[in-house]
Amino acid sequence: MISVKNLGYTYMIGTPFEKTALKNISFEVAEGEVLAIAGHTGSGKSTLIQLVAGLIDLTGGSIEIDGLKVTDKKIRRLIGIVFQYPEQQLFEETVESDIAFAPKNFGLSEEEISARVNEAMRQVGLSDELKKVSPFELSGGQRRRVAIAGILALKPKYLILDEPTAGLDPLAKENLLSEIFGAIKKSGVTIILVSHNMDDIARFADRVIVLAHGEILFNGKPRDLFAREEILTCAGLEPPPVTKLIHALGIDKIVLTLDEAEKIISKP
Amino acid sequence: MKNFIRAENISYTYKSTNGDRLALNGVSLSIAAGEFVAIIGTNGSGKSTLAKHFNGLLLPTEGKIFVDGLDTADEKNLQHVRENVGMVFQNPDSEIVAAIVEDDVAFGLENLGIAPEKIRERVDLALDDVNMSDYKNFAPSKLSGGQKQRIAIAGVIAMRTKVIVFDEPTAMLDPQGRREIISLVKRLHAQGLTIIYITHFMEEAAAAQRVIVMEKGKIIRDDTPREIFTDVKEMKRLGFDVPVAADLAYRLRRKGFKLPQKILTAEELAEALK
C-alpha cells in the first residue's frame, strides 16, 4: 500500500522564485488498484509522482510504501515509473539491450535478466524477432512498448504511468490501453495513471484523484466525478466525449463507454 | 479557387545504413488558397513527411511539389516558399528560441531584415491575434503548454505567411490547451489563411473542410469530414477513431435503429432519435 499524508511541496524554498506546487495532499493507493491522477498542466501531477517515486526530496508531510519511508532506497525496487514520451529515452543499439539496461543495474544474473527481458517483451506484445532490431527502426507505438518493457523488466509492484498514451495514433492507443495495461493490471501490479485524457480514465481507472493548483479537488470513482461538472470545470478538464454526447442527447445518465451508451438507448 | 500547393506524384525515401524506408509513395494533391485541410493517418503513415514537403524542409526524392506555382526543389524559390508557408510543430518547447515572449515572436522577422518599427507592429498584432499580449514580457518557460504553442503560432502569424501547416500541435497539450489551439486555428482560417492540420484527434479533424487519410505513404481517402467519418466501418478497419456521435449512430443502426447514414454531431443524433 502507498500512503501519502499531509504532503506539501515547495520549489526553491527561501529564494524569490519560491513556489508552492502541492498543499495538504493525503491519499492511499491499495494493492491491485488502478488510481488515476488527473489535472491540467501545472496542477502538480508531475511533482506528486516524482515525490511518490522518491525522485525528489520531501519538503513536508510523509509518504510510505509498504511501510517503508519513501527516502528508503529499498523502495526503488518496488516502484517503476514510465515518464511521458518514454521512447525518447531509448538509447541502446538493440531492443533487447535497451530493455535489459535497468535490470543489469540491479545486479541480476545473466539468466535472470534474459528471462525478464523475454517476459517483459511478451507482456507488451513485442515479438521475439524484434530483439536484435534497433529501437530506432520501430514505429512510435512499438518504441513506446520497448520503453514500457524496460520498466516492466524491473518487476515493479507499483507502476506509475505518466500520460502513457499521449501522441499515439488511435489504434496504438487502444492496444496499449485495453490489451497491455489490462494484462498488467490483471497480473496484480498496482497502477498509478497520470492523465488528462478522461476517456482513458473512464475506461481504465478504479478511482481518480483530481488535482488543481496543488490541491486535491476530488477523490473517488470516475463515474461520480463525471457527474460533477463544476469540479471538472474548475480543474480545466472535460468529461469523456461519450459522456458529453449522452448529456447532449438529453439523457440524464453518466455513461463511461460506447457500450453503455448503446445499451441505454436501445433499452427504452 | 486557385491551387496554392500542388504535389505531383511525389515520393520520399529516408536513407539509412540499415536500409531505406519509403515514407511517401506517389502522393498527388492540390490545396487551394483558403482551404482548411486535415491530414490523418497512423504513426508512420507519412503524414509528417508530407507536411515537411509543403515548405521545402524536405524535397521529394521523386516527383515535384509546387508552392504558389514555384518548384520547391529549385533553391532560388525556397525563400519565397518559406515566406508563404509557415510550420508549427508538436512540441512547443523545441520551437521556442528566445528568453522573452516578444523576442521569440520577432525572431523570424529579424531574420528577414524588416525595419524595427515594422517588426514591433507585427509582433504586437500577432500577439494580439493569439490573445497573448499580456504575456509579451514573460519568459516562455513560465507559460503553459497551450500558451507556448500560441507563442509559436504568433511567430508564424508575424511572418504573414499565406499557409500554416500544423503538425500535431495539440498532441502534448491538456484539454484546456487543446481547446485554445483549435479555436485559434478556426479563427485563423476564418481570417483567410490556408490551414493544413495534421492530427490524431478525430474531433479536431472533423472541424476541417476536407480530410485526407494517409496509409503507408499513400493518400487513401480525400473527402469531406462527413463522408469520411460517417464511413465508420471502414475507418475502424483502417485503425481510426471516429467522432463519438458517428460511432454511436453506427452502433445503433446495427441494432436496427432507423437512423440516417451521415450523422456526425451530437445535435444531428439528437434530432434523429426524437
Coordinates of C-alpha atoms in Angstrom, one line a residue:
Chain A
M1 CA 0.0 0.0 0.0
I2 CA 1.1 3.5 -0.7
S3 CA 0.2 6.0 2.0
V4 CA 0.6 9.8 1.4
K5 CA 0.0 12.1 4.4
N6 CA -0.3 15.8 4.6
L7 CA 2.1 16.2 1.7
G8 CA 3.2 19.6 0.6
Y9 CA 5.9 20.7 -1.8
T10 CA 7.5 24.0 -2.4
Y11 CA 10.1 24.6 -5.1
M12 CA 13.1 26.8 -4.4
I13 CA 12.4 27.5 -0.8
G14 CA 14.0 30.7 0.5
T15 CA 14.5 32.2 -2.9
P16 CA 12.5 34.9 -4.8
F17 CA 11.3 32.0 -7.0
E18 CA 9.7 30.1 -4.2
K19 CA 6.6 28.3 -5.4
T20 CA 4.1 26.0 -3.7
A21 CA 3.4 23.1 -6.0
L22 CA 1.4 20.9 -3.6
K23 CA -0.6 21.5 -0.5
N24 CA -2.2 19.2 2.0
I25 CA -2.2 16.1 0.0
S26 CA -3.4 12.9 1.6
F27 CA -4.5 9.7 -0.1
E28 CA -3.8 6.0 -0.2
V29 CA -3.3 3.5 -3.0
A30 CA -4.5 0.0 -2.4
E31 CA -2.7 -3.0 -3.8
G32 CA -4.0 -4.1 -7.2
E33 CA -5.8 -0.8 -7.7
V34 CA -5.7 1.5 -10.7
L35 CA -5.6 5.0 -9.5
A36 CA -5.7 7.9 -12.0
I37 CA -4.3 11.3 -11.2
A38 CA -5.9 14.0 -13.4
G39 CA -5.3 17.7 -13.7
H40 CA -4.2 20.2 -16.2
T41 CA -0.6 21.3 -16.9
G42 CA 0.8 22.9 -13.8
S43 CA -1.7 21.3 -11.4
G44 CA 1.1 19.4 -9.5
K45 CA 0.7 15.9 -11.0
S46 CA 4.3 15.6 -12.1
T47 CA 5.6 16.9 -8.8
L48 CA 3.4 14.4 -6.9
I49 CA 4.5 11.3 -8.8
Q50 CA 8.2 12.3 -8.6
L51 CA 7.7 12.5 -4.8
V52 CA 6.0 9.2 -4.6
A53 CA 8.7 7.6 -6.7
G54 CA 11.3 9.1 -4.4
L55 CA 12.9 11.1 -7.2
I56 CA 12.7 14.4 -5.4
D57 CA 13.1 15.1 -1.6
L58 CA 10.1 15.8 0.5
T59 CA 9.6 19.4 1.9
G60 CA 6.7 18.5 4.1
G61 CA 4.4 15.5 5.0
S62 CA 5.2 11.9 4.6
I63 CA 5.0 9.1 2.1
E64 CA 5.2 5.4 3.0
I65 CA 5.3 2.5 0.6
D66 CA 4.6 -0.9 2.1
G67 CA 5.5 0.6 5.5
L68 CA 8.9 1.9 4.2
K69 CA 9.7 5.6 4.2
V70 CA 10.0 7.0 0.6
T71 CA 13.6 8.0 1.5
D72 CA 14.4 4.3 2.0
K73 CA 16.5 3.1 -1.0
K74 CA 14.6 -0.2 -0.9
I75 CA 11.5 1.4 -2.5
R76 CA 13.4 1.8 -5.7
R77 CA 12.8 -1.9 -6.2
L78 CA 9.1 -1.5 -5.6
I79 CA 8.3 1.4 -7.9
G80 CA 8.7 1.7 -11.6
I81 CA 7.9 4.9 -13.4
V82 CA 7.2 5.4 -17.1
F83 CA 7.7 9.0 -18.0
Q84 CA 5.9 11.0 -20.7
Y85 CA 7.2 10.1 -24.2
P86 CA 9.4 7.4 -22.7
E87 CA 10.5 6.4 -26.2
Q88 CA 12.7 9.5 -26.3
Q89 CA 14.9 7.9 -23.7
L90 CA 15.7 4.8 -25.6
F91 CA 19.4 4.7 -26.4
E92 CA 20.8 1.2 -26.7
E93 CA 21.6 -0.5 -30.1
T94 CA 19.0 -3.2 -29.8
V95 CA 15.6 -3.6 -28.3
E96 CA 16.9 -6.4 -26.1
S97 CA 19.8 -4.4 -24.6
D98 CA 17.6 -1.4 -24.0
I99 CA 15.1 -3.5 -22.0
A100 CA 18.0 -5.2 -20.2
F101 CA 19.6 -1.9 -19.1
A102 CA 17.9 -1.3 -15.8
P103 CA 17.8 -5.0 -14.6
K104 CA 21.6 -5.1 -15.3
N105 CA 22.0 -2.1 -13.0
F106 CA 20.1 -4.1 -10.3
G107 CA 22.9 -6.6 -10.5
L108 CA 20.8 -9.5 -11.6
S109 CA 22.3 -12.7 -13.2
E110 CA 22.5 -13.1 -16.9
E111 CA 19.9 -15.8 -16.9
E112 CA 17.5 -13.8 -14.7
I113 CA 18.0 -10.7 -17.0
S114 CA 17.3 -12.7 -20.1
A115 CA 14.2 -14.3 -18.6
R116 CA 12.9 -10.9 -17.5
V117 CA 13.5 -9.4 -21.0
N118 CA 11.5 -12.2 -22.5
E119 CA 8.7 -11.8 -20.1
A120 CA 8.6 -8.0 -20.5
M121 CA 8.5 -8.3 -24.3
R122 CA 5.7 -10.8 -24.1
Q123 CA 3.8 -8.5 -21.7
V124 CA 3.9 -5.6 -24.1
G125 CA 3.2 -7.7 -27.1
L126 CA 6.6 -7.4 -28.9
S127 CA 7.6 -10.4 -30.9
D128 CA 11.0 -12.2 -30.3
E129 CA 12.3 -11.3 -33.8
L130 CA 12.4 -7.6 -32.7
K131 CA 15.1 -8.4 -30.0
K132 CA 18.1 -7.7 -32.3
V133 CA 16.4 -4.8 -34.1
S134 CA 17.5 -1.2 -33.3
P135 CA 14.7 0.6 -31.4
F136 CA 15.1 3.5 -33.7
E137 CA 13.7 1.5 -36.6
L138 CA 10.4 0.8 -34.9
S139 CA 7.2 2.7 -35.2
G140 CA 6.3 5.2 -32.5
G141 CA 3.8 2.8 -30.9
Q142 CA 6.4 0.0 -30.8
R143 CA 9.1 2.2 -29.4
R144 CA 6.8 3.2 -26.6
R145 CA 6.2 -0.5 -25.8
V146 CA 10.0 -1.1 -25.7
A147 CA 10.3 1.7 -23.2
I148 CA 7.5 0.3 -21.1
A149 CA 9.0 -3.2 -21.3
G150 CA 12.3 -1.7 -19.9
I151 CA 10.4 -0.7 -16.7
L152 CA 8.3 -3.9 -16.5
A153 CA 11.6 -5.9 -16.6
L154 CA 12.2 -4.4 -13.1
K155 CA 9.1 -6.3 -12.0
P156 CA 7.8 -3.3 -10.1
K157 CA 5.0 -3.8 -7.6
Y158 CA 3.8 -0.3 -8.2
L159 CA 3.8 1.1 -11.7
I160 CA 3.5 4.8 -12.4
L161 CA 2.5 5.7 -16.0
D162 CA 2.7 9.4 -16.9
E163 CA 0.5 10.2 -19.9
P164 CA 1.2 6.8 -21.4
T165 CA -1.0 7.2 -24.5
A166 CA -0.1 10.8 -25.4
G167 CA 0.9 11.3 -29.1
L168 CA 0.0 7.7 -30.2
D169 CA -2.4 7.1 -33.0
P170 CA -5.9 5.8 -32.1
L171 CA -5.1 2.1 -32.8
A172 CA -1.8 2.1 -30.9
K173 CA -3.5 3.9 -28.0
E174 CA -6.3 1.3 -28.0
N175 CA -3.8 -1.6 -28.0
L176 CA -1.8 -0.2 -25.2
L177 CA -4.8 0.6 -23.0
S178 CA -7.0 -2.3 -23.4
E179 CA -4.6 -5.1 -24.1
I180 CA -1.3 -4.3 -22.5
F181 CA -2.3 -2.2 -19.4
G182 CA -5.2 -4.5 -19.0
A183 CA -2.9 -7.5 -18.7
I184 CA -0.5 -5.7 -16.4
K185 CA -3.4 -4.9 -14.1
K186 CA -4.6 -8.5 -14.1
S187 CA -1.2 -9.7 -13.1
G188 CA -1.7 -7.8 -9.9
V189 CA 0.5 -4.7 -10.4
T190 CA -0.8 -1.6 -8.8
I191 CA -1.0 1.2 -11.3
I192 CA -0.9 5.0 -10.9
L193 CA -2.1 6.5 -14.2
V194 CA -1.3 10.2 -14.7
S195 CA -3.5 11.6 -17.4
H196 CA -5.7 14.4 -18.7
N197 CA -7.4 12.0 -21.1
M198 CA -10.7 11.4 -19.4
D199 CA -11.6 8.7 -21.8
D200 CA -8.6 6.7 -20.7
I201 CA -9.5 7.3 -17.1
A202 CA -13.2 6.4 -17.6
R203 CA -12.3 3.1 -19.2
F204 CA -9.3 2.0 -17.1
A205 CA -9.2 3.6 -13.6
D206 CA -10.9 2.3 -10.5
R207 CA -10.5 5.6 -8.8
V208 CA -9.5 9.1 -9.8
I209 CA -7.9 11.9 -7.9
V210 CA -8.3 15.4 -9.4
L211 CA -5.6 17.9 -8.7
A212 CA -5.9 21.7 -9.2
H213 CA -3.5 24.3 -8.1
G214 CA -1.7 21.7 -6.0
E215 CA -4.7 20.5 -4.0
I216 CA -7.0 17.5 -4.2
L217 CA -10.4 18.6 -5.6
F218 CA -11.8 15.1 -5.9
N219 CA -11.0 11.6 -4.8
G220 CA -13.5 8.9 -5.9
K221 CA -14.9 6.8 -8.7
P222 CA -14.6 8.2 -12.3
R223 CA -18.4 7.8 -12.7
D224 CA -19.0 10.0 -9.7
L225 CA -16.5 12.6 -11.0
F226 CA -18.2 13.0 -14.3
A227 CA -21.5 13.7 -12.6
R228 CA -19.9 16.8 -11.0
E229 CA -19.2 19.1 -13.8
E230 CA -18.2 22.0 -11.5
I231 CA -15.1 20.0 -10.4
L232 CA -14.1 19.3 -13.9
T233 CA -14.5 22.9 -15.0
C234 CA -12.5 24.1 -12.0
A235 CA -9.8 21.6 -12.8
G236 CA -9.7 22.6 -16.5
L237 CA -10.8 19.1 -17.5
E238 CA -13.7 17.7 -19.6
P239 CA -15.8 14.6 -19.3
P240 CA -15.2 11.9 -21.9
P241 CA -16.7 12.6 -25.3
V242 CA -19.3 9.8 -24.9
T243 CA -20.4 11.1 -21.5
K244 CA -20.9 14.6 -23.1
L245 CA -22.8 13.0 -26.0
I246 CA -25.3 11.2 -23.8
H247 CA -25.9 14.5 -22.0
A248 CA -26.4 16.3 -25.3
L249 CA -29.0 13.7 -26.2
G250 CA -30.9 14.8 -23.1
I251 CA -30.4 11.5 -21.2
D252 CA -29.7 12.1 -17.5
K253 CA -27.2 9.2 -17.0
I254 CA -23.5 9.1 -16.6
V255 CA -22.1 6.9 -19.3
L256 CA -18.4 5.9 -19.5
T257 CA -18.2 3.8 -22.6
L258 CA -19.9 3.5 -26.0
D259 CA -21.1 0.0 -25.0
E260 CA -23.0 1.6 -22.1
A261 CA -24.4 4.4 -24.3
E262 CA -25.6 1.8 -26.8
K263 CA -27.4 -0.2 -24.1
I264 CA -29.1 2.8 -22.6
I265 CA -30.5 4.0 -25.9
S266 CA -31.6 0.6 -27.2
K267 CA -33.3 -0.4 -24.0
P268 CA -36.3 2.0 -23.7
Chain B
M1 CA -10.2 28.7 -56.3
K2 CA -6.5 28.9 -57.1
N3 CA -4.4 25.9 -56.2
F4 CA -1.8 27.2 -53.9
I5 CA 0.0 23.9 -53.2
R6 CA 0.3 21.2 -55.8
A7 CA 2.1 17.9 -55.4
E8 CA 2.6 15.8 -58.4
N9 CA 3.3 12.1 -57.7
I10 CA 5.9 12.7 -55.0
S11 CA 7.8 10.0 -53.2
Y12 CA 10.2 10.3 -50.4
T13 CA 12.7 7.8 -49.1
Y14 CA 14.6 8.1 -45.8
K15 CA 18.1 6.7 -46.3
S16 CA 19.8 4.9 -43.5
T17 CA 22.6 2.3 -43.2
N18 CA 20.0 -0.2 -42.1
G19 CA 18.1 0.0 -45.3
D20 CA 16.0 2.7 -46.9
R21 CA 12.4 3.4 -45.9
L22 CA 9.9 4.7 -48.4
A23 CA 7.8 7.2 -46.4
L24 CA 5.8 8.7 -49.3
N25 CA 4.8 6.6 -52.2
G26 CA 3.4 8.5 -55.2
V27 CA 1.3 11.3 -53.5
S28 CA -0.6 13.8 -55.6
L29 CA -2.8 16.5 -54.2
S30 CA -3.8 20.1 -54.6
I31 CA -4.7 22.5 -51.9
A32 CA -6.5 25.7 -52.8
A33 CA -5.8 29.1 -51.1
G34 CA -8.1 29.5 -48.1
E35 CA -8.8 25.8 -47.6
F36 CA -8.8 24.1 -44.2
V37 CA -7.4 20.6 -44.8
A38 CA -6.9 18.0 -42.0
I39 CA -4.5 15.1 -42.6
I40 CA -4.9 12.0 -40.5
G41 CA -3.0 8.7 -40.6
T42 CA -1.5 6.2 -38.2
N43 CA 2.1 6.7 -36.8
G44 CA 4.4 6.1 -39.7
S45 CA 1.8 6.7 -42.4
G46 CA 3.9 9.5 -43.9
K47 CA 1.8 12.5 -42.8
S48 CA 4.6 14.4 -41.1
T49 CA 6.9 13.6 -44.0
L50 CA 4.3 15.1 -46.4
A51 CA 3.9 18.1 -44.2
K52 CA 7.6 18.9 -44.3
H53 CA 7.4 19.0 -48.1
F54 CA 4.9 21.9 -48.1
N55 CA 7.6 24.4 -47.2
G56 CA 10.7 22.7 -48.7
L57 CA 12.0 21.3 -45.4
L58 CA 12.1 18.0 -47.3
L59 CA 12.4 17.7 -51.1
P60 CA 10.8 14.8 -52.8
T61 CA 13.1 12.0 -53.9
E62 CA 10.7 11.7 -56.9
G63 CA 8.0 13.9 -58.3
K64 CA 7.5 17.6 -57.9
I65 CA 5.8 19.9 -55.5
F66 CA 4.8 23.5 -56.4
V67 CA 4.0 26.2 -53.9
D68 CA 2.4 29.3 -55.4
G69 CA 3.5 27.9 -58.7
L70 CA 7.1 27.5 -57.7
D71 CA 9.0 24.3 -57.7
T72 CA 10.4 23.7 -54.1
A73 CA 13.4 21.7 -55.5
D74 CA 14.7 24.9 -57.1
E75 CA 16.8 26.6 -54.4
K76 CA 16.1 30.1 -55.6
N77 CA 12.4 29.5 -54.9
L78 CA 12.9 28.4 -51.3
Q79 CA 12.8 31.9 -49.7
H80 CA 9.5 32.7 -51.4
V81 CA 8.1 29.3 -50.4
R82 CA 9.1 29.8 -46.8
E83 CA 7.7 33.3 -46.7
N84 CA 4.4 31.8 -47.8
V85 CA 4.2 28.5 -45.8
G86 CA 4.8 28.5 -42.0
M87 CA 5.1 25.4 -39.8
V88 CA 4.0 24.7 -36.2
F89 CA 5.2 21.5 -34.7
Q90 CA 4.2 19.2 -31.9
N91 CA 6.5 20.2 -29.1
P92 CA 6.4 23.9 -28.3
D93 CA 9.5 23.6 -26.1
S94 CA 11.6 22.7 -29.1
E95 CA 10.3 25.6 -31.2
I96 CA 10.8 28.5 -28.7
V97 CA 14.3 30.1 -29.0
A98 CA 14.2 33.4 -27.1
A99 CA 14.2 34.2 -23.4
I100 CA 11.2 36.7 -23.7
V101 CA 7.9 36.0 -25.4
E102 CA 8.0 39.1 -27.8
D103 CA 11.6 38.4 -28.8
D104 CA 10.6 34.9 -29.7
V105 CA 7.8 36.1 -31.9
A106 CA 10.1 38.7 -33.5
F107 CA 12.8 36.1 -34.3
G108 CA 11.7 35.1 -37.8
L109 CA 11.1 38.7 -38.8
E110 CA 14.6 39.9 -37.7
N111 CA 16.0 37.3 -40.0
L112 CA 14.0 38.8 -42.9
G113 CA 15.7 42.2 -42.4
I114 CA 12.5 44.1 -41.7
A115 CA 12.7 47.6 -40.1
P116 CA 12.5 47.5 -36.3
E117 CA 9.3 49.7 -36.1
K118 CA 7.6 47.4 -38.6
I119 CA 8.7 44.3 -36.5
R120 CA 7.3 46.0 -33.4
E121 CA 3.9 46.5 -35.1
R122 CA 3.7 43.0 -36.5
V123 CA 4.8 41.3 -33.2
D124 CA 2.1 43.3 -31.3
L125 CA -0.6 42.4 -33.8
A126 CA 0.4 38.7 -33.8
L127 CA 0.4 38.5 -30.0
D128 CA -3.0 40.2 -30.0
D129 CA -4.2 37.6 -32.6
V130 CA -3.4 34.7 -30.2
N131 CA -4.6 36.6 -27.1
M132 CA -1.1 36.7 -25.6
S133 CA -0.4 40.4 -25.5
D134 CA -0.5 40.4 -21.7
Y135 CA 2.4 38.0 -21.7
K136 CA 4.8 39.8 -24.1
N137 CA 7.4 40.3 -21.4
F138 CA 7.1 36.9 -19.9
A139 CA 9.7 34.2 -20.1
P140 CA 8.3 31.4 -22.3
S141 CA 9.3 28.8 -19.6
K142 CA 6.7 30.3 -17.3
L143 CA 3.9 29.6 -19.7
S144 CA 1.6 26.6 -20.0
G145 CA 1.9 24.2 -23.0
G146 CA -1.1 25.8 -24.7
Q147 CA 0.3 29.3 -24.2
K148 CA 3.7 28.3 -25.5
Q149 CA 2.1 26.8 -28.6
R150 CA 0.2 30.1 -29.1
I151 CA 3.5 31.9 -28.9
A152 CA 4.9 29.6 -31.6
I153 CA 1.8 30.3 -33.7
A154 CA 2.2 34.0 -33.2
G155 CA 5.8 33.7 -34.5
V156 CA 4.3 32.2 -37.7
I157 CA 1.5 34.8 -37.9
A158 CA 4.0 37.6 -37.7
M159 CA 5.7 36.2 -40.8
R160 CA 2.4 36.8 -42.6
T161 CA 2.6 33.5 -44.5
K162 CA -0.5 32.5 -46.5
V163 CA -0.4 28.9 -45.3
I164 CA 0.2 27.5 -41.9
V165 CA 1.0 23.8 -41.6
F166 CA 0.3 22.4 -38.1
D167 CA 1.9 19.1 -37.3
E168 CA 0.0 17.6 -34.3
P169 CA 0.0 20.9 -32.5
T170 CA -2.1 19.6 -29.6
A171 CA -0.5 16.2 -29.0
M172 CA 1.3 17.4 -25.9
L173 CA -1.4 19.7 -24.5
D174 CA -4.0 19.2 -21.9
P175 CA -7.7 19.6 -22.7
Q176 CA -7.7 23.4 -22.0
G177 CA -4.6 23.8 -24.2
R178 CA -6.2 21.8 -27.0
R179 CA -9.4 23.9 -26.9
E180 CA -7.3 27.1 -27.1
I181 CA -5.4 25.9 -30.1
I182 CA -8.3 24.5 -32.1
S183 CA -10.4 27.7 -31.6
L184 CA -7.4 29.8 -32.7
V185 CA -6.9 27.6 -35.8
K186 CA -10.5 28.1 -36.7
R187 CA -10.2 31.8 -36.3
L188 CA -7.1 32.0 -38.5
H189 CA -8.9 30.1 -41.2
A190 CA -11.9 32.5 -40.9
Q191 CA -9.4 35.3 -41.4
G192 CA -8.5 33.8 -44.8
L193 CA -5.4 31.7 -44.0
T194 CA -4.9 28.3 -45.6
I195 CA -4.7 25.7 -42.9
I196 CA -3.1 22.3 -43.2
Y197 CA -3.7 20.4 -39.9
I198 CA -2.2 17.1 -39.0
T199 CA -3.7 15.3 -36.0
H200 CA -4.6 12.1 -34.3
F201 CA -7.7 13.6 -32.7
M202 CA -10.6 12.9 -34.9
E203 CA -12.8 15.6 -33.3
E204 CA -10.2 18.2 -34.4
A205 CA -10.0 16.7 -38.0
A206 CA -13.8 16.9 -38.1
A207 CA -13.5 20.7 -37.8
A208 CA -11.8 20.9 -41.2
Q209 CA -13.5 21.3 -44.6
R210 CA -11.6 18.4 -46.1
V211 CA -9.9 15.4 -44.6
I212 CA -7.0 13.5 -46.3
V213 CA -6.4 10.0 -44.9
M214 CA -2.9 8.5 -45.3
E215 CA -1.8 5.0 -45.0
K216 CA 1.6 3.5 -45.8
G217 CA 2.8 6.6 -47.7
K218 CA -0.2 7.0 -49.9
I219 CA -3.4 9.0 -49.8
I220 CA -6.2 6.5 -49.5
R221 CA -9.2 8.9 -48.9
D222 CA -9.7 12.6 -49.7
D223 CA -13.2 13.9 -48.9
T224 CA -15.3 16.0 -46.5
P225 CA -15.2 15.1 -42.8
R226 CA -18.8 14.0 -43.1
E227 CA -18.2 11.4 -45.9
I228 CA -15.0 10.2 -44.2
F229 CA -16.2 9.9 -40.5
T230 CA -19.6 8.5 -41.2
D231 CA -17.9 5.6 -43.0
V232 CA -17.5 4.1 -39.6
K233 CA -16.8 0.5 -40.5
E234 CA -14.1 1.4 -43.0
M235 CA -12.5 3.9 -40.6
K236 CA -12.4 1.3 -37.9
R237 CA -10.9 -1.2 -40.2
L238 CA -8.1 1.3 -41.0
G239 CA -7.4 1.8 -37.3
F240 CA -9.0 5.2 -36.8
D241 CA -11.5 6.6 -34.3
V242 CA -14.5 8.5 -35.5
P243 CA -16.3 11.3 -33.6
V244 CA -18.3 9.6 -30.9
A245 CA -21.7 10.7 -32.3
A246 CA -20.9 8.9 -35.6
D247 CA -19.8 5.9 -33.7
L248 CA -22.9 5.6 -31.6
A249 CA -25.2 6.2 -34.6
Y250 CA -23.3 3.3 -36.4
R251 CA -23.8 1.0 -33.4
L252 CA -27.5 1.9 -33.1
R253 CA -28.1 1.3 -36.8
R254 CA -26.6 -2.2 -36.4
K255 CA -29.1 -2.7 -33.6
G256 CA -31.9 -2.0 -36.0
F257 CA -32.4 1.7 -35.3
K258 CA -33.6 3.6 -38.5
L259 CA -31.1 6.5 -38.5
P260 CA -29.7 8.5 -41.4
Q261 CA -26.3 7.3 -42.7
K262 CA -24.4 10.6 -42.4
I263 CA -24.8 11.5 -38.7
L264 CA -21.7 13.3 -37.5
T265 CA -22.6 15.5 -34.5
A266 CA -24.5 15.2 -31.2
E267 CA -27.1 17.6 -32.4
E268 CA -27.8 15.5 -35.5
L269 CA -28.0 12.3 -33.5
A270 CA -30.4 14.0 -31.0
E271 CA -32.6 15.2 -33.9
A272 CA -32.6 11.7 -35.5
L273 CA -33.5 10.0 -32.2
K274 CA -36.5 12.3 -31.5

